[in-house]
PDB file of C-alpha atoms and ligand atoms in Angstrom:
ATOM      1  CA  UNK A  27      88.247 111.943 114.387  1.00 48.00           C
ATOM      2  CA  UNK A  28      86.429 108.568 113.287  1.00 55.00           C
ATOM      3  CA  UNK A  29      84.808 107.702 110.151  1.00 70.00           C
ATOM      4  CA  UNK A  30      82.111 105.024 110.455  1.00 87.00           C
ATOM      5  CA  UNK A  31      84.343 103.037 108.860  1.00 86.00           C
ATOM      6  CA  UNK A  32      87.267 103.425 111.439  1.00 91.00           C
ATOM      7  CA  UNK A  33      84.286 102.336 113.553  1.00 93.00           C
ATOM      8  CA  UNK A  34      83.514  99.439 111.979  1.00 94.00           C
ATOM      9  CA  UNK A  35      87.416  98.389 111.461  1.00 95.00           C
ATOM     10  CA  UNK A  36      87.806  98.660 114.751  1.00 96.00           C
ATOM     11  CA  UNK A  37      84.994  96.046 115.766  1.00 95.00           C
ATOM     12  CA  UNK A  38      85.727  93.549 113.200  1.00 95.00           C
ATOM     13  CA  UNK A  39      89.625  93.290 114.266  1.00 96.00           C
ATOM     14  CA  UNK A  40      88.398  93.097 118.340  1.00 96.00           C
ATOM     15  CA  UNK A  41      85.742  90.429 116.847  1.00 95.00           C
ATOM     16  CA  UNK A  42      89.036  88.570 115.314  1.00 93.00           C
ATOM     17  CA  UNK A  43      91.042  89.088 118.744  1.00 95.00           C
ATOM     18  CA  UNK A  44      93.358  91.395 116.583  1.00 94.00           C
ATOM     19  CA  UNK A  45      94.973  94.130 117.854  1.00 94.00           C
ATOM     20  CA  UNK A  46      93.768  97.523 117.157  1.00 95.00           C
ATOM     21  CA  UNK A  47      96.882  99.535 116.259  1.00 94.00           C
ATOM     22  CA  UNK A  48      96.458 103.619 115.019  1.00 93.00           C
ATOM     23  CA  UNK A  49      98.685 101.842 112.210  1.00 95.00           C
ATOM     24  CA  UNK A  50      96.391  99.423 110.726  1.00 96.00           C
ATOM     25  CA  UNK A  51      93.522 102.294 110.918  1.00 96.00           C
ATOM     26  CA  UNK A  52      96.030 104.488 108.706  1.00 96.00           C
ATOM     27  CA  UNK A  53      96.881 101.948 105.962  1.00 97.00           C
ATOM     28  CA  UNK A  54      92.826 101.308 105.684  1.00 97.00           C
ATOM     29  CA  UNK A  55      92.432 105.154 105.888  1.00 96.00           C
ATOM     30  CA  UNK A  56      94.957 105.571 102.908  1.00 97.00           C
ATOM     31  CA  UNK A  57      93.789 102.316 100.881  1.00 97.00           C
ATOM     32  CA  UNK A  58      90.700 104.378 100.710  1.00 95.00           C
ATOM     33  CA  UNK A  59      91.846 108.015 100.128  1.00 95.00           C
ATOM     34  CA  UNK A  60      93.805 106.163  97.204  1.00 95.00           C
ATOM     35  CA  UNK A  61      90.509 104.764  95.524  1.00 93.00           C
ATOM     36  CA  UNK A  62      92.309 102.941  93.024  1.00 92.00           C
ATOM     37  CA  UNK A  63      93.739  99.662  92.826  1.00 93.00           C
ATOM     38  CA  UNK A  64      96.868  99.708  94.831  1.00 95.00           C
ATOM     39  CA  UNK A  65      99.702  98.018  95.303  1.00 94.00           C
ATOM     40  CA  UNK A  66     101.608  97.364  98.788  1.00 96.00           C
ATOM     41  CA  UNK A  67     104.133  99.611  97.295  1.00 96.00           C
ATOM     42  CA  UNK A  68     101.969 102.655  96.770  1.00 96.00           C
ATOM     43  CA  UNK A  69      99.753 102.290 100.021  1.00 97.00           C
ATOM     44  CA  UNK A  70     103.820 102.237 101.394  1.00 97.00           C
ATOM     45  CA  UNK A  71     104.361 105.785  99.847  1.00 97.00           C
ATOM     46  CA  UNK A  72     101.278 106.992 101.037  1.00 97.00           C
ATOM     47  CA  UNK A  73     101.456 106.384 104.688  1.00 97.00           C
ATOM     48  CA  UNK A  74     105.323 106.810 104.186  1.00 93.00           C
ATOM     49  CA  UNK A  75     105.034 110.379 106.054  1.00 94.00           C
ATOM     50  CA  UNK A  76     102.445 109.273 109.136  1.00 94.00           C
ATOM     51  CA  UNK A  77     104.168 106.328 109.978  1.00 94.00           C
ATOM     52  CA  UNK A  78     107.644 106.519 109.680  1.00 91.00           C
ATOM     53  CA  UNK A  79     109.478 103.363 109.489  1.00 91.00           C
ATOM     54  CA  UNK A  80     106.764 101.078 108.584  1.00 95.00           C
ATOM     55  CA  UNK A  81     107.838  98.076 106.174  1.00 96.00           C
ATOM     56  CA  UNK A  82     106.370  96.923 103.369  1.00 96.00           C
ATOM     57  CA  UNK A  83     105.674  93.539 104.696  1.00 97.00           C
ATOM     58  CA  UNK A  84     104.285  95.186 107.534  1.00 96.00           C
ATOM     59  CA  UNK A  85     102.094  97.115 104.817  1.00 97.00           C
ATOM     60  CA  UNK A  86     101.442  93.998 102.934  1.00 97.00           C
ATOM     61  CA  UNK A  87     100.465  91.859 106.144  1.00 97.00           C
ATOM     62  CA  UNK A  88      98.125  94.868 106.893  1.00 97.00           C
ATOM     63  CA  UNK A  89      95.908  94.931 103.712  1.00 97.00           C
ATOM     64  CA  UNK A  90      95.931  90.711 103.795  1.00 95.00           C
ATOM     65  CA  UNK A  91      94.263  91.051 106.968  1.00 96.00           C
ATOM     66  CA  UNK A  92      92.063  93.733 105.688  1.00 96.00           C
ATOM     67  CA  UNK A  93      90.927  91.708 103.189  1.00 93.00           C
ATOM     68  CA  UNK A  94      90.262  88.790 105.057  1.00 90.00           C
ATOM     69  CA  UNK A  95      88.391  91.547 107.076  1.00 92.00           C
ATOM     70  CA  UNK A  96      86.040  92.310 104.023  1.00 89.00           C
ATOM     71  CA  UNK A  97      87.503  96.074 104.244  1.00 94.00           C
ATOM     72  CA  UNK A  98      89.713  95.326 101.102  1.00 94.00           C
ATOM     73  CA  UNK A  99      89.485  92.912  98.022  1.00 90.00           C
ATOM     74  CA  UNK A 100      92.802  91.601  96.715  1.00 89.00           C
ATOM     75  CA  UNK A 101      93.330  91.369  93.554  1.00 87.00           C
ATOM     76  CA  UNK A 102      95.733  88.736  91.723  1.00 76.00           C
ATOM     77  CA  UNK A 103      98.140  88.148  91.691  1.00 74.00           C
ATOM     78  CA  UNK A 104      97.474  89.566  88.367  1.00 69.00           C
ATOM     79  CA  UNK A 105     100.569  90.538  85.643  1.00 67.00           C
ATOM     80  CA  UNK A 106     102.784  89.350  88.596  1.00 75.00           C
ATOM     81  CA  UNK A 107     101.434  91.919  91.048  1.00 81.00           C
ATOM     82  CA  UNK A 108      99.205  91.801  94.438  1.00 90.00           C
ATOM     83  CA  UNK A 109      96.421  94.497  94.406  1.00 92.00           C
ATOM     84  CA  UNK A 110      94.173  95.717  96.917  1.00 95.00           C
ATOM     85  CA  UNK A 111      90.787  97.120  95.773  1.00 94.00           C
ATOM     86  CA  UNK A 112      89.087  99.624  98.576  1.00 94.00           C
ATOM     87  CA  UNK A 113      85.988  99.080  96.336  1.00 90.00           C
ATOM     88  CA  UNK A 114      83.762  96.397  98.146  1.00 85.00           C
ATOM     89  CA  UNK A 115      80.869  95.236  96.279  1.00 81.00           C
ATOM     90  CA  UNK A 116      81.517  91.939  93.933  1.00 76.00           C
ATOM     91  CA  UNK A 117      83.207  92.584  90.895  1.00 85.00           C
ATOM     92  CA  UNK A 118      85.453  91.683  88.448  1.00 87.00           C
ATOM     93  CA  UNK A 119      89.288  92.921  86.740  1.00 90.00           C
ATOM     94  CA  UNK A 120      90.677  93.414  83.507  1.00 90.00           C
ATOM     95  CA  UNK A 121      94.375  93.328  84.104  1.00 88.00           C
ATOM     96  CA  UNK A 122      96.500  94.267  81.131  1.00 90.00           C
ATOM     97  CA  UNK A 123      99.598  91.786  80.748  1.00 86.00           C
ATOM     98  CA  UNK A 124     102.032  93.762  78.976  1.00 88.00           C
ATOM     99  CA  UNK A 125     101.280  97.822  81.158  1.00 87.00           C
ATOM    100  CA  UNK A 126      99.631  96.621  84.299  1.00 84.00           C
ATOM    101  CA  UNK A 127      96.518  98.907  83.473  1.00 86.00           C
ATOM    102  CA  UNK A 128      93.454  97.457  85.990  1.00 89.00           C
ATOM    103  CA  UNK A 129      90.152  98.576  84.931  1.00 90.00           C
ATOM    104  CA  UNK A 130      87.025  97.121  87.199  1.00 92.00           C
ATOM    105  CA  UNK A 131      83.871  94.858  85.362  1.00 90.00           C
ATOM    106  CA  UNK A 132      80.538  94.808  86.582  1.00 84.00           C
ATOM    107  CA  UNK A 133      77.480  92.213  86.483  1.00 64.00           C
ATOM    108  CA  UNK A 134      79.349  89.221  87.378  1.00 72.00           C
ATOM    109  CA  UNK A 135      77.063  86.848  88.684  1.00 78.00           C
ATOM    110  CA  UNK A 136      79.149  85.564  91.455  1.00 80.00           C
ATOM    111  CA  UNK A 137      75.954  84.193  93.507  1.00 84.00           C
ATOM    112  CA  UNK A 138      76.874  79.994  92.642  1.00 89.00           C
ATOM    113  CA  UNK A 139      80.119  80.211  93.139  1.00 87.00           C
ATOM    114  CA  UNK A 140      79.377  81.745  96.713  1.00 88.00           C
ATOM    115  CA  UNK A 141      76.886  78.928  97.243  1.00 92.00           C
ATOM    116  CA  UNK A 142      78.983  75.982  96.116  1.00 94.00           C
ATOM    117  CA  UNK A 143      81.364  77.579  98.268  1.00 94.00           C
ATOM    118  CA  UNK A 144      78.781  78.015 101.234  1.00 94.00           C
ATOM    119  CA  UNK A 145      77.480  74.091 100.517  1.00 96.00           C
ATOM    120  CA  UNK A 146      80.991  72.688 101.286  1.00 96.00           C
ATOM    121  CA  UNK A 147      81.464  74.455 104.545  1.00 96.00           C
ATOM    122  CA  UNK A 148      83.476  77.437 103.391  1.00 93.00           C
ATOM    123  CA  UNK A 149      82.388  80.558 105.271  1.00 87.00           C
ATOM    124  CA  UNK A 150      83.723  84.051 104.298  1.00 77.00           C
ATOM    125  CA  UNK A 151      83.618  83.378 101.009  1.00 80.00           C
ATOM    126  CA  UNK A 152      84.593  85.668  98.217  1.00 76.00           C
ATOM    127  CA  UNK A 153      84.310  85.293  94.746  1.00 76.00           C
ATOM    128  CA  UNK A 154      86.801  87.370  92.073  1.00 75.00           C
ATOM    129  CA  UNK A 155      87.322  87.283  88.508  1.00 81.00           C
ATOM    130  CA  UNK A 156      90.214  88.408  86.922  1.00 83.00           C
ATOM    131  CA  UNK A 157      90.608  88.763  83.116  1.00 87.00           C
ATOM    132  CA  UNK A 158      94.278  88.851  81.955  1.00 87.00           C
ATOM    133  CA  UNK A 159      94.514  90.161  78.273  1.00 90.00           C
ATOM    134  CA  UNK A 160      96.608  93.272  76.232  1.00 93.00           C
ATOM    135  CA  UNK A 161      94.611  96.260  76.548  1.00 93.00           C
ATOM    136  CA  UNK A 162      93.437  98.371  73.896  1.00 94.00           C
ATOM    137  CA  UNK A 163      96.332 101.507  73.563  1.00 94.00           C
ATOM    138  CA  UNK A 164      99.097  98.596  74.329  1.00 94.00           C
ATOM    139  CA  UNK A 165      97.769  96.506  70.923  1.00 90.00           C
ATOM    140  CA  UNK A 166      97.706  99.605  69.594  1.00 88.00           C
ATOM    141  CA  UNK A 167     101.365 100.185  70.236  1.00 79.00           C
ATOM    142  CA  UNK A 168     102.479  96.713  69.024  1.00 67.00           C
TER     143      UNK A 168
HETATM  144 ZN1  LIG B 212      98.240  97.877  78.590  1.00 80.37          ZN
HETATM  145 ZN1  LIG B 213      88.209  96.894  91.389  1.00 80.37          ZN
END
């Protein structure tokens, strides 16, 4: 069974001349049943049981291509951690220094960024802001 976005997966990484492996269709599958920010670790535990004996840098290689696929944004590294977002449209991150809380922010105009970026050649681009700070119940607690 195929989602259209197993379908779509599956033509960007032939478009690349990547491999199509059931594996990378299970950590994107999982990266989205989490639909939170995720960490290589936890996208780890959550395939832990379909794919036995996967690695985390296999893991970690997977959502860095998926990324660079537009299928995942990274995030960070933010409070010394990697994150990958399965939420696609432009926007921004609090990241909370002292708990590692991420929250999303919306109405970033990212637009001349992308088009300085565009006007020096770079294709792909993507733009990402991430706001470092103590959030509100860890001031709280200090
Ligand atoms: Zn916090
Ligand atoms: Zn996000």
């Amino acid at each position: 069974m195929h989602s259209d976005l197993d379908t779509q997966l599956v033509e960007a990484l032939r478009g690349r001349g990547q491999r199509v492996t059931p594996q990378r269709l299970v950590i994107h599958r999982a990266l989205r049943a989490l639909d939170t920010h995720a960490s290589a670790e936890e996208v780890l535990a959550a395939v832990d049981d379909r794919l036995p004996g996967v690695s985390l840098p296999t893991v970690y290689a997977t959502l860095e291509l998926l990324s660079e696929l537009g299928f995942a944004l990274r995030v960070g590294p933010a409070g010394g951690r990697v994150l990958f977002d399965p939420r696609l449209d432009d926007h921004g991150h609090l990241v909370c220094s002292r708990c590692g809380r991420v929250e999303d922010i919306d109405a970033l105009d990212t637009g001349p960024a992308l088009a300085a970026a565009r006007r020096r050649g770079f294709t792909h681009a993507r733009a990402g802001l991430v706001v470092t700070g103590v959030c509100g119940p860890c001031g709280d607690a200090a």
